mmCIF file of C-alpha atoms in Angstrom:
data_model
loop_
_atom_site.group_PDB
_atom_site.id
_atom_site.type_symbol
_atom_site.label_atom_id
_atom_site.label_comp_id
_atom_site.label_asym_id
_atom_site.label_seq_id
_atom_site.Cartn_x
_atom_site.Cartn_y
_atom_site.Cartn_z
ATOM 1 C CA MET L 1 -16.525 3.047 -27.467
ATOM 2 C CA ARG L 2 -15.705 3.791 -23.940
ATOM 3 C CA ALA L 3 -11.967 4.278 -23.217
ATOM 4 C CA ARG L 4 -11.200 1.704 -21.030
ATOM 5 C CA HIS L 5 -10.787 2.789 -17.655
ATOM 6 C CA GLU L 6 -14.495 4.146 -18.087
ATOM 7 C CA LEU L 7 -16.231 0.559 -18.712
ATOM 8 C CA ARG L 8 -18.970 0.394 -16.540
ATOM 9 C CA VAL L 9 -19.201 -3.053 -15.558
ATOM 10 C CA LEU L 10 -22.299 -4.925 -13.284
ATOM 11 C CA SER L 11 -21.880 -7.710 -11.168
ATOM 12 C CA VAL L 12 -25.258 -10.111 -10.285
ATOM 13 C CA TYR L 13 -24.928 -11.939 -6.969
ATOM 14 C CA GLU L 14 -27.110 -14.892 -5.805
ATOM 15 C CA GLY L 15 -26.830 -13.724 -2.673
ATOM 16 C CA PHE L 16 -23.893 -12.664 0.353
ATOM 17 C CA PHE L 17 -23.025 -15.679 1.913
ATOM 18 C CA SER L 18 -20.080 -17.450 2.903
ATOM 19 C CA GLY L 19 -18.092 -19.102 0.549
ATOM 20 C CA GLY L 20 -14.622 -18.674 -1.232
ATOM 21 C CA ALA L 21 -16.560 -17.706 -4.811
ATOM 22 C CA ARG L 22 -17.547 -14.715 -3.481
ATOM 23 C CA ILE L 23 -14.619 -13.681 -1.956
ATOM 24 C CA VAL L 24 -13.028 -14.003 -5.275
ATOM 25 C CA HIS L 25 -15.411 -12.163 -7.352
ATOM 26 C CA SER L 26 -15.569 -9.501 -4.811
ATOM 27 C CA ASP L 27 -11.844 -9.269 -4.423
ATOM 28 C CA VAL L 28 -11.586 -8.945 -8.689
ATOM 29 C CA VAL L 29 -14.489 -6.000 -8.344
ATOM 30 C CA LEU L 30 -12.360 -4.277 -5.552
ATOM 31 C CA GLY L 31 -9.429 -4.555 -7.521
ATOM 32 C CA LEU L 32 -10.844 -3.654 -10.874
ATOM 33 C CA ALA L 33 -12.290 -0.659 -9.422
ATOM 34 C CA GLU L 34 -9.252 0.178 -8.089
ATOM 35 C CA GLY L 35 -7.971 0.239 -11.893
ATOM 36 C CA GLY L 36 -10.330 3.110 -13.105
ATOM 37 C CA GLN L 37 -13.392 0.647 -14.374
ATOM 38 C CA SER L 38 -16.940 1.655 -12.836
ATOM 39 C CA HIS L 39 -18.527 -1.088 -10.890
ATOM 40 C CA GLN L 40 -21.848 -1.978 -9.256
ATOM 41 C CA VAL L 41 -23.227 -5.119 -7.409
ATOM 42 C CA LEU L 42 -26.877 -6.592 -7.681
ATOM 43 C CA SER L 43 -27.618 -9.245 -5.352
ATOM 44 C CA ILE L 44 -30.985 -11.176 -5.630
ATOM 45 C CA HIS L 45 -31.032 -12.290 -2.235
ATOM 46 C CA GLY L 46 -30.745 -9.726 0.522
ATOM 47 C CA GLU L 47 -30.737 -12.118 3.265
ATOM 48 C CA VAL L 48 -30.125 -16.343 3.008
ATOM 49 C CA ARG L 49 -30.061 -19.415 5.325
ATOM 50 C CA ARG L 50 -27.075 -21.469 4.811
ATOM 51 C CA GLU L 51 -25.291 -24.060 6.510
ATOM 52 C CA ALA L 52 -27.593 -23.652 9.836
ATOM 53 C CA THR L 53 -26.620 -20.208 9.451
ATOM 54 C CA ARG L 54 -28.736 -16.788 8.945
ATOM 55 C CA GLN L 55 -26.074 -14.580 6.793
ATOM 56 C CA ARG L 56 -27.779 -11.174 5.749
ATOM 57 C CA MET L 57 -26.080 -8.682 3.378
ATOM 58 C CA GLU L 58 -25.010 -6.204 5.479
ATOM 59 C CA ASP L 59 -23.151 -8.793 8.067
ATOM 60 C CA ASP L 60 -21.147 -10.123 5.252
ATOM 61 C CA ALA L 61 -17.297 -9.073 5.210
ATOM 62 C CA CYS L 62 -17.525 -8.844 1.072
ATOM 63 C CA TYR L 63 -20.645 -6.416 0.886
ATOM 64 C CA ARG L 64 -18.522 -4.285 3.538
ATOM 65 C CA SER L 65 -15.372 -4.489 1.669
ATOM 66 C CA LEU L 66 -17.010 -3.783 -1.527
ATOM 67 C CA THR L 67 -19.246 -0.720 0.163
ATOM 68 C CA ALA L 68 -15.816 0.754 1.658
ATOM 69 C CA GLY L 69 -14.358 0.481 -1.794
ATOM 70 C CA GLY L 70 -16.848 2.715 -3.176
ATOM 71 C CA VAL L 71 -18.487 -0.411 -5.511
ATOM 72 C CA GLY L 72 -22.181 0.326 -4.897
ATOM 73 C CA VAL L 73 -24.617 -2.539 -3.720
ATOM 74 C CA THR L 74 -28.266 -2.944 -4.353
ATOM 75 C CA SER L 75 -30.427 -5.900 -3.517
ATOM 76 C CA LEU L 76 -33.743 -7.290 -5.211
ATOM 77 C CA GLY L 77 -34.539 -7.893 -1.332
ATOM 78 C CA ARG L 78 -35.383 -11.765 -0.982
ATOM 79 C CA SER L 79 -35.101 -13.849 1.578
ATOM 80 C CA ALA L 80 -35.044 -17.728 1.275
ATOM 81 C CA GLY L 81 -33.228 -20.749 2.492
ATOM 82 C CA LEU L 82 -30.820 -21.765 -0.529
ATOM 83 C CA VAL L 83 -29.454 -25.661 -1.572
ATOM 84 C CA ASP L 84 -26.050 -25.824 -3.148
ATOM 85 C CA GLY L 85 -26.807 -25.767 -7.069
ATOM 86 C CA SER L 86 -30.176 -23.545 -7.102
ATOM 87 C CA VAL L 87 -31.908 -20.308 -6.332
ATOM 88 C CA ALA L 88 -34.776 -20.129 -4.077
ATOM 89 C CA ALA L 89 -37.318 -19.599 -7.371
ATOM 90 C CA SER L 90 -36.931 -18.451 -10.904
ATOM 91 C CA VAL L 91 -40.007 -16.713 -10.955
ATOM 92 C CA PHE L 92 -39.634 -12.935 -10.518
ATOM 93 C CA SER L 93 -42.148 -9.992 -10.205
ATOM 94 C CA GLY L 94 -42.316 -7.101 -12.306
ATOM 95 C CA PRO L 95 -40.660 -4.844 -9.835
ATOM 96 C CA GLU L 96 -37.862 -7.169 -9.611
ATOM 97 C CA LEU L 97 -37.462 -7.135 -13.154
ATOM 98 C CA ALA L 98 -37.460 -3.555 -13.434
ATOM 99 C CA GLU L 99 -35.144 -2.963 -10.742
ATOM 100 C CA THR L 100 -32.540 -5.991 -12.882
ATOM 101 C CA ALA L 101 -33.282 -3.700 -15.886
ATOM 102 C CA ARG L 102 -32.368 -0.659 -14.503
ATOM 103 C CA SER L 103 -28.972 -1.850 -13.052
ATOM 104 C CA MET L 104 -27.954 -3.545 -16.461
ATOM 105 C CA ALA L 105 -29.119 -0.351 -18.752
ATOM 106 C CA ALA L 106 -26.566 1.470 -16.548
ATOM 107 C CA ALA L 107 -23.611 -1.029 -17.536
ATOM 108 C CA ASP L 108 -21.519 -2.224 -20.697
ATOM 109 C CA VAL L 109 -20.716 -5.622 -19.108
ATOM 110 C CA ILE L 110 -22.579 -8.080 -16.886
ATOM 111 C CA LEU L 111 -20.167 -10.466 -14.706
ATOM 112 C CA SER L 112 -22.781 -13.478 -13.088
ATOM 113 C CA LEU L 113 -21.297 -14.910 -10.506
ATOM 114 C CA LYS L 114 -21.433 -18.530 -10.831
ATOM 115 C CA GLU L 115 -24.333 -19.733 -12.934
ATOM 116 C CA GLN L 116 -26.983 -19.598 -10.666
ATOM 117 C CA PRO L 117 -28.276 -15.599 -11.239
ATOM 118 C CA LEU L 118 -28.402 -16.374 -15.025
ATOM 119 C CA ALA L 119 -32.151 -17.731 -13.927
ATOM 120 C CA LEU L 120 -32.688 -13.986 -13.546
ATOM 121 C CA LEU L 121 -30.680 -12.530 -16.161
ATOM 122 C CA ASN L 122 -32.202 -14.918 -18.788
ATOM 123 C CA GLN L 123 -35.721 -13.349 -17.689
ATOM 124 C CA ALA L 124 -37.284 -12.049 -21.405
ATOM 125 C CA GLY L 125 -37.392 -8.259 -21.683
ATOM 126 C CA LEU L 126 -33.995 -7.507 -20.228
ATOM 127 C CA PRO L 127 -31.426 -5.163 -21.774
ATOM 128 C CA ARG L 128 -28.828 -6.907 -24.111
ATOM 129 C CA ARG L 129 -25.550 -6.797 -22.630
ATOM 130 C CA PRO L 130 -22.519 -9.037 -22.917
ATOM 131 C CA VAL L 131 -22.470 -11.684 -19.481
ATOM 132 C CA VAL L 132 -19.333 -13.305 -18.772
ATOM 133 C CA VAL L 133 -20.165 -15.827 -16.102
ATOM 134 C CA GLY L 134 -17.374 -16.878 -13.368
ATOM 135 C CA LEU L 135 -17.276 -20.598 -12.700
ATOM 136 C CA HIS L 136 -16.282 -21.862 -9.382
ATOM 137 C CA ARG L 137 -16.648 -25.477 -9.083
ATOM 138 C CA SER L 138 -15.683 -28.700 -10.986
ATOM 139 C CA ASP L 139 -19.562 -30.560 -10.601
ATOM 140 C CA PRO L 140 -21.743 -28.809 -13.433
ATOM 141 C CA GLU L 141 -24.301 -31.618 -13.386
ATOM 142 C CA ASN L 142 -24.934 -30.881 -9.646
ATOM 143 C CA GLN L 143 -25.802 -27.518 -9.983
ATOM 144 C CA GLY L 144 -29.480 -28.085 -10.370
ATOM 145 C CA PRO L 145 -31.214 -26.205 -13.237
ATOM 146 C CA ALA L 146 -28.433 -23.523 -13.287
ATOM 147 C CA LEU L 147 -26.367 -25.784 -16.150
ATOM 148 C CA ASP L 148 -29.286 -25.566 -18.400
ATOM 149 C CA GLU L 149 -29.568 -21.778 -18.094
ATOM 150 C CA LEU L 150 -26.217 -21.297 -18.965
ATOM 151 C CA LYS L 151 -26.404 -23.493 -22.209
ATOM 152 C CA ALA L 152 -29.626 -21.682 -22.703
ATOM 153 C CA ALA L 153 -27.448 -18.258 -22.354
ATOM 154 C CA ILE L 154 -25.065 -19.244 -24.591
ATOM 155 C CA ALA L 155 -26.822 -20.607 -27.326
ATOM 156 C CA ASP L 156 -28.843 -17.215 -27.583
ATOM 157 C CA GLY L 157 -25.456 -14.982 -27.387
ATOM 158 C CA THR L 158 -26.265 -13.350 -24.129
ATOM 159 C CA VAL L 159 -23.678 -15.418 -22.292
ATOM 160 C CA VAL L 160 -20.038 -14.594 -24.481
ATOM 161 C CA ALA L 161 -17.562 -16.012 -22.026
ATOM 162 C CA CYS L 162 -16.751 -18.264 -19.350
ATOM 163 C CA VAL L 163 -14.028 -17.547 -16.462
ATOM 164 C CA CYS L 164 -13.267 -21.074 -14.840
ATOM 165 C CA CYS L 165 -11.075 -20.646 -11.540
ATOM 166 C CA ALA L 166 -9.238 -23.971 -12.371
ATOM 167 C CA GLU L 167 -8.392 -26.514 -15.196
ATOM 168 C CA SER L 168 -10.692 -28.689 -13.881
ATOM 169 C CA THR L 169 -13.555 -26.571 -14.085
ATOM 170 C CA ARG L 170 -12.922 -26.096 -17.952
ATOM 171 C CA ALA L 171 -12.956 -29.842 -18.276
ATOM 172 C CA ALA L 172 -15.637 -30.363 -16.443
ATOM 173 C CA TYR L 173 -18.237 -27.799 -17.807
ATOM 174 C CA GLU L 174 -16.591 -28.653 -21.943
ATOM 175 C CA ALA L 175 -17.220 -32.177 -20.785
ATOM 176 C CA ALA L 176 -21.040 -31.326 -19.237
ATOM 177 C CA GLY L 177 -21.309 -29.533 -23.208
ATOM 178 C CA ILE L 178 -20.558 -26.138 -22.815
ATOM 179 C CA PRO L 179 -18.334 -24.903 -25.794
ATOM 180 C CA GLY L 180 -14.346 -24.762 -24.886
ATOM 181 C CA GLU L 181 -14.060 -21.516 -27.193
ATOM 182 C CA VAL L 182 -16.075 -19.425 -24.597
ATOM 183 C CA LEU L 183 -14.336 -20.777 -21.264
ATOM 184 C CA HIS L 184 -11.125 -19.008 -20.208
ATOM 185 C CA VAL L 185 -9.210 -20.317 -16.906
ATOM 186 C CA ILE L 186 -7.608 -17.436 -14.653
ATOM 187 C CA PRO L 187 -6.760 -19.270 -11.652
ATOM 188 C CA ASN L 188 -7.379 -17.285 -8.358
ATOM 189 C CA GLY L 189 -5.044 -15.240 -6.326
ATOM 190 C CA VAL L 190 -4.690 -13.625 -2.961
ATOM 191 C CA ASP L 191 -3.127 -10.832 -1.782
ATOM 192 C CA LEU L 192 -0.012 -11.064 -0.990
ATOM 193 C CA ILE L 193 0.779 -8.956 1.786
ATOM 194 C CA ARG L 194 -2.457 -9.833 3.613
ATOM 195 C CA PHE L 195 -1.713 -13.290 3.228
ATOM 196 C CA ARG L 196 1.989 -13.604 4.554
ATOM 197 C CA PRO L 197 4.110 -15.838 7.353
ATOM 198 C CA ASP L 198 3.678 -13.627 10.521
ATOM 199 C CA ALA L 199 5.413 -14.558 13.429
ATOM 200 C CA ALA L 200 3.754 -11.807 15.705
ATOM 201 C CA ALA L 201 0.218 -12.734 14.327
ATOM 202 C CA ARG L 202 0.986 -16.582 14.899
ATOM 203 C CA LEU L 203 1.707 -16.106 18.541
ATOM 204 C CA ALA L 204 -0.958 -13.473 19.061
ATOM 205 C CA PHE L 205 -3.402 -15.593 17.715
ATOM 206 C CA ARG L 206 -2.633 -18.603 19.544
ATOM 207 C CA ALA L 207 -2.686 -16.253 22.648
ATOM 208 C CA SER L 208 -6.013 -14.969 22.147
ATOM 209 C CA VAL L 209 -7.278 -18.611 21.782
ATOM 210 C CA GLY L 210 -5.153 -20.361 24.716
ATOM 211 C CA ILE L 211 -3.009 -22.560 22.214
ATOM 212 C CA PRO L 212 0.835 -23.061 23.833
ATOM 213 C CA ALA L 213 3.234 -21.804 21.240
ATOM 214 C CA SER L 214 4.807 -25.587 20.910
ATOM 215 C CA ALA L 215 1.326 -26.933 19.994
ATOM 216 C CA PRO L 216 0.845 -28.679 16.175
ATOM 217 C CA VAL L 217 -2.420 -27.040 15.021
ATOM 218 C CA ILE L 218 -4.849 -28.038 12.314
ATOM 219 C CA VAL L 219 -6.894 -25.332 10.320
ATOM 220 C CA PHE L 220 -10.090 -26.479 8.874
ATOM 221 C CA ALA L 221 -11.614 -23.730 7.238
ATOM 222 C CA ALA L 222 -15.110 -24.607 5.165
ATOM 223 C CA ARG L 223 -18.708 -24.292 5.152
ATOM 224 C CA TYR L 224 -20.734 -27.136 6.993
ATOM 225 C CA ALA L 225 -21.654 -28.927 3.283
ATOM 226 C CA ALA L 226 -21.705 -32.127 2.106
ATOM 227 C CA MET L 227 -18.944 -31.692 -0.386
ATOM 228 C CA LYS L 228 -16.497 -30.645 2.105
ATOM 229 C CA ASN L 229 -16.837 -34.208 3.672
ATOM 230 C CA VAL L 230 -16.647 -32.827 7.303
ATOM 231 C CA PRO L 231 -17.068 -36.962 8.747
ATOM 232 C CA LEU L 232 -13.589 -37.583 6.739
ATOM 233 C CA PHE L 233 -12.045 -34.607 8.430
ATOM 234 C CA LEU L 234 -13.612 -35.246 11.857
ATOM 235 C CA ARG L 235 -12.671 -39.021 11.761
ATOM 236 C CA ALA L 236 -8.827 -37.888 10.696
ATOM 237 C CA ALA L 237 -8.761 -35.537 13.741
ATOM 238 C CA ARG L 238 -9.525 -38.128 15.730
ATOM 239 C CA ALA L 239 -6.852 -40.184 14.957
ATOM 240 C CA PHE L 240 -4.214 -37.435 14.883
ATOM 241 C CA LEU L 241 -5.123 -36.108 18.685
ATOM 242 C CA ALA L 242 -5.072 -39.512 19.689
ATOM 243 C CA ARG L 243 -1.370 -39.646 18.498
ATOM 244 C CA GLU L 244 -0.223 -35.900 18.983
ATOM 245 C CA PRO L 245 -1.182 -34.771 22.672
ATOM 246 C CA GLU L 246 -1.101 -31.501 22.084
ATOM 247 C CA GLY L 247 -2.577 -31.023 18.885
ATOM 248 C CA GLN L 248 -4.794 -28.643 17.944
ATOM 249 C CA VAL L 249 -7.787 -28.756 15.490
ATOM 250 C CA LEU L 250 -9.311 -25.236 14.399
ATOM 251 C CA MET L 251 -12.874 -25.502 12.079
ATOM 252 C CA CYS L 252 -13.572 -22.217 10.535
ATOM 253 C CA GLY L 253 -16.758 -21.374 8.395
ATOM 254 C CA ALA L 254 -20.268 -20.917 8.258
ATOM 255 C CA GLY L 255 -21.880 -23.989 10.051
ATOM 256 C CA MET L 256 -18.364 -24.697 12.220
ATOM 257 C CA ASN L 257 -19.864 -23.528 15.725
ATOM 258 C CA ASP L 258 -21.758 -24.424 18.824
ATOM 259 C CA THR L 259 -25.033 -24.323 17.234
ATOM 260 C CA ASN L 260 -24.804 -26.338 14.636
ATOM 261 C CA PRO L 261 -26.661 -29.473 15.785
ATOM 262 C CA ALA L 262 -25.796 -31.853 12.817
ATOM 263 C CA LEU L 263 -21.875 -30.864 13.116
ATOM 264 C CA TRP L 264 -22.735 -31.993 16.773
ATOM 265 C CA ALA L 265 -23.755 -35.281 15.564
ATOM 266 C CA ASP L 266 -20.842 -35.636 13.146
ATOM 267 C CA ILE L 267 -18.600 -34.934 16.021
ATOM 268 C CA GLU L 268 -20.469 -37.801 18.381
ATOM 269 C CA VAL L 269 -20.391 -40.153 15.224
ATOM 270 C CA ALA L 270 -16.571 -39.616 14.498
ATOM 271 C CA PHE L 271 -15.065 -39.855 18.068
ATOM 272 C CA GLY L 272 -17.195 -42.176 19.670
ATOM 273 C CA ALA L 273 -15.790 -43.771 23.330
ATOM 274 C CA ASP L 274 -13.208 -41.140 22.669
ATOM 275 C CA ARG L 275 -15.382 -37.638 22.798
ATOM 276 C CA HIS L 276 -12.482 -36.536 25.535
ATOM 277 C CA LEU L 277 -10.290 -35.994 22.364
ATOM 278 C CA ALA L 278 -12.824 -33.721 20.796
ATOM 279 C CA GLU L 279 -12.278 -30.836 23.736
ATOM 280 C CA ARG L 280 -9.067 -29.991 21.569
ATOM 281 C CA ILE L 281 -11.185 -29.382 18.500
ATOM 282 C CA ARG L 282 -12.363 -25.492 18.364
ATOM 283 C CA LEU L 283 -15.255 -24.480 16.691
ATOM 284 C CA LEU L 284 -14.481 -20.700 15.319
ATOM 285 C CA GLY L 285 -17.432 -20.534 13.043
ATOM 286 C CA VAL L 286 -16.848 -17.370 10.377
ATOM 287 C CA ARG L 287 -13.577 -15.338 10.599
ATOM 288 C CA ARG L 288 -12.968 -12.057 9.508
ATOM 289 C CA ASP L 289 -9.483 -12.674 10.080
ATOM 290 C CA MET L 290 -8.298 -15.794 8.371
ATOM 291 C CA GLU L 291 -4.880 -14.421 7.734
ATOM 292 C CA THR L 292 -3.897 -14.618 11.722
ATOM 293 C CA VAL L 293 -5.756 -17.744 11.781
ATOM 294 C CA TYR L 294 -4.109 -19.722 9.029
ATOM 295 C CA ALA L 295 -0.764 -17.806 10.450
ATOM 296 C CA GLY L 296 -1.332 -19.439 13.491
ATOM 297 C CA SER L 297 -1.908 -22.889 12.140
ATOM 298 C CA ASP L 298 1.314 -25.511 10.671
ATOM 299 C CA VAL L 299 -1.144 -27.198 8.542
ATOM 300 C CA VAL L 300 -3.902 -25.967 6.597
ATOM 301 C CA ALA L 301 -6.462 -29.431 5.622
ATOM 302 C CA LEU L 302 -8.855 -29.821 2.884
ATOM 303 C CA THR L 303 -11.268 -33.273 2.973
ATOM 304 C CA SER L 304 -13.262 -32.696 0.109
ATOM 305 C CA ALA L 305 -14.914 -35.162 -2.003
ATOM 306 C CA SER L 306 -16.301 -33.449 -5.041
ATOM 307 C CA GLY L 307 -16.933 -29.991 -5.819
ATOM 308 C CA GLU L 308 -13.948 -28.159 -5.537
ATOM 309 C CA ALA L 309 -12.193 -26.261 -8.302
ATOM 310 C CA ALA L 310 -8.866 -24.369 -6.863
ATOM 311 C CA PRO L 311 -9.614 -24.244 -3.507
ATOM 312 C CA LEU L 312 -9.030 -20.798 -1.568
ATOM 313 C CA CYS L 313 -8.382 -22.256 1.845
ATOM 314 C CA LEU L 314 -5.285 -24.214 0.439
ATOM 315 C CA ILE L 315 -4.094 -20.977 -1.504
ATOM 316 C CA GLU L 316 -4.222 -18.489 1.356
ATOM 317 C CA GLY L 317 -3.048 -21.057 3.839
ATOM 318 C CA MET L 318 -0.023 -21.799 1.869
ATOM 319 C CA MET L 319 0.361 -17.792 1.742
ATOM 320 C CA CYS L 320 0.531 -17.463 5.663
ATOM 321 C CA GLY L 321 3.248 -20.590 6.004
ATOM 322 C CA ALA L 322 0.552 -23.579 6.755
ATOM 323 C CA VAL L 323 1.643 -26.792 5.094
ATOM 324 C CA PRO L 324 -1.552 -27.771 2.508
ATOM 325 C CA VAL L 325 -2.834 -31.168 3.086
ATOM 326 C CA THR L 326 -5.504 -32.279 0.731
ATOM 327 C CA THR L 327 -7.626 -34.829 -0.859
ATOM 328 C CA ASP L 328 -7.055 -35.093 -4.594
ATOM 329 C CA VAL L 329 -10.346 -33.147 -5.936
ATOM 330 C CA GLY L 330 -9.927 -30.074 -8.714
ATOM 331 C CA ASP L 331 -7.027 -28.725 -8.735
ATOM 332 C CA SER L 332 -5.633 -29.137 -5.846
ATOM 333 C CA ALA L 333 -3.228 -31.751 -6.465
ATOM 334 C CA GLN L 334 -2.006 -29.424 -8.614
ATOM 335 C CA ILE L 335 -1.886 -26.368 -6.449
ATOM 336 C CA VAL L 336 -0.169 -28.222 -3.448
ATOM 337 C CA GLY L 337 2.553 -29.967 -5.738
ATOM 338 C CA ASP L 338 5.501 -30.208 -3.696
ATOM 339 C CA HIS L 339 4.589 -27.613 -1.373
ATOM 340 C CA GLY L 340 2.475 -30.208 0.697
ATOM 341 C CA PHE L 341 0.379 -33.511 0.601
ATOM 342 C CA VAL L 342 -2.024 -35.404 -1.677
ATOM 343 C CA THR L 343 -3.998 -38.226 0.226
ATOM 344 C CA PRO L 344 -6.562 -40.616 -0.136
ATOM 345 C CA GLN L 345 -9.941 -40.421 1.561
ATOM 346 C CA ASP L 346 -8.816 -42.356 4.265
ATOM 347 C CA PRO L 347 -9.024 -40.760 7.759
ATOM 348 C CA GLU L 348 -5.505 -42.409 8.937
ATOM 349 C CA ALA L 349 -3.761 -41.750 5.800
ATOM 350 C CA VAL L 350 -5.028 -37.677 6.215
ATOM 351 C CA ALA L 351 -3.727 -37.810 10.094
ATOM 352 C CA LEU L 352 -0.255 -39.368 9.144
ATOM 353 C CA ALA L 353 -0.056 -36.438 6.392
ATOM 354 C CA TRP L 354 -0.636 -33.984 8.981
ATOM 355 C CA THR L 355 1.666 -35.198 11.507
ATOM 356 C CA ALA L 356 4.723 -35.529 8.561
ATOM 357 C CA ALA L 357 3.690 -31.621 7.662
ATOM 358 C CA VAL L 358 3.646 -30.433 10.933
ATOM 359 C CA ALA L 359 7.353 -31.967 11.355
ATOM 360 C CA GLY L 360 8.482 -31.037 7.806
ATOM 361 C CA ARG L 361 6.683 -27.093 8.080
ATOM 362 C CA ALA L 362 10.553 -26.068 8.043
ATOM 363 C CA GLY L 363 11.752 -27.545 4.937
ATOM 364 C CA PHE L 364 8.462 -26.804 2.998
ATOM 365 C CA ALA L 365 8.976 -22.703 3.975
ATOM 366 C CA PRO L 366 11.508 -22.339 1.149
ATOM 367 C CA ALA L 367 8.757 -24.019 -1.710
ATOM 368 C CA LEU L 368 5.881 -22.062 -0.496
ATOM 369 C CA ALA L 369 8.165 -18.645 -0.407
ATOM 370 C CA ALA L 370 9.055 -19.329 -4.041
ATOM 371 C CA SER L 371 5.679 -19.864 -4.970
ATOM 372 C CA ARG L 372 4.130 -16.509 -3.884
ATOM 373 C CA GLU L 373 3.909 -14.808 -7.508
ATOM 374 C CA ARG L 374 2.250 -17.701 -8.680
ATOM 375 C CA PHE L 375 -1.045 -17.270 -6.784
ATOM 376 C CA SER L 376 -0.841 -13.089 -6.934
ATOM 377 C CA ARG L 377 -4.288 -11.104 -6.703
ATOM 378 C CA THR L 378 -2.530 -8.385 -9.333
ATOM 379 C CA ARG L 379 -2.116 -11.453 -11.684
ATOM 380 C CA MET L 380 -5.581 -12.389 -11.265
ATOM 381 C CA ILE L 381 -6.790 -8.867 -11.338
ATOM 382 C CA ALA L 382 -4.740 -8.505 -15.126
ATOM 383 C CA ALA L 383 -6.455 -11.054 -16.322
ATOM 384 C CA TYR L 384 -9.978 -10.569 -16.040
ATOM 385 C CA ALA L 385 -9.192 -6.931 -17.004
ATOM 386 C CA ALA L 386 -7.992 -8.398 -20.292
ATOM 387 C CA LEU L 387 -10.518 -10.349 -20.921
ATOM 388 C CA LEU L 388 -13.423 -7.683 -19.772
ATOM 389 C CA ASP L 389 -11.739 -5.247 -22.058
ATOM 390 C CA ASP L 390 -11.603 -7.478 -25.161
ATOM 391 C CA VAL L 391 -15.200 -8.616 -24.285
ATOM 392 C CA HIS L 392 -16.874 -4.768 -24.613
ATOM 393 C CA LEU L 393 -14.550 -4.341 -27.519
ATOM 394 C CA GLU L 394 -15.925 -7.279 -29.671
ATOM 395 C CA ALA L 395 -19.542 -6.322 -28.150
ATOM 396 C CA THR L 396 -18.931 -2.587 -29.662
ATOM 397 C CA ARG L 397 -16.874 -3.484 -32.784
ATOM 398 C CA LEU L 398 -18.968 -2.252 -35.981
ATOM 399 C CA PRO L 399 -19.366 -4.893 -38.613
ATOM 400 C CA THR L 400 -17.247 -4.706 -41.676
ATOM 401 C CA GLN L 401 -18.755 -4.785 -45.327
ATOM 402 C CA SER L 402 -18.976 -7.868 -45.294
ATOM 403 C CA GLU L 403 -21.351 -8.402 -42.565
ATOM 404 C CA PRO L 404 -25.224 -7.410 -42.050
ATOM 405 C CA LEU L 405 -25.851 -4.399 -40.287
#
């Protein structure tokens, strides 16, 4: 059996595109590699078109972080549009399967980023390796054929464990028929050195985008997707901006840019005759410095209607001193706790909570500071390391005399 520090792990991604699950998983891989494990990544797609954005693997921040950290990343080279919950195709060519087999043969354990890559990992003839699947949503029924792939892989012993990033994830997948004994909860964590209140960064960011130091600022960090309920956010923004003459709203993420016609249509519908208020909405797109955006904001907002588990934006924003205001979806209410506000799916209620959060920001600071250890990246990575060790130990355990050889 290999020593713990020599464990070889292959992560399989559907692709590199903007989203919290990829950020968390890539951070876990980097942390485990820093701890001495050997990690490689195989991506099914080399490029995707998603949220009205062309996203090349080589341009992705996670790809760059992994490769800079010494983690090898290869791709099957597919280029396609993706929709939530399904890969572009589940039929793989001989060369694609050969490349996958070579990558798997060099690993002791496979990590699948979400259940979608199982369409590849379930193909016949690939090397037999224990697979651990990271689950990052709370709506398994909306993941297309991926849920059936997960059930099949568990039934034949390929998938031996699933990591749920939230209690809501575990409950949803167990209700959908996944055996409870394979579901392990490891809550999301972030780098507390990177994500922290920073007065200098706050002032510098605001100056860089022309926002006065005293202006109340709301940040919405999300990809342009139906589950994020962008129309609700925009209706709340209209109410907030009408009430707050100095207020500013920032929208970050894939599809949150000037080139997305669907977003412009949403803005037109939400603001109507008050279109002039939308001039105080800034579309920032994908940012690689979210710690400075959060530090420069007063409130981190989430208006999702479904699908969320442990939203990374809430954790990152909180750790930078922004007060979280969220709808009650997934584990969001448990994450926010007494650090912010949980609202109904009503634009006026959301806008009023933003105003209260801005006014009470200083009062929330002690609770936010006291919660930092709970959201530590170190805690998250240690839990992943322990689970992978257990999986590998069980896979290499010699049978006892009472067990068949």
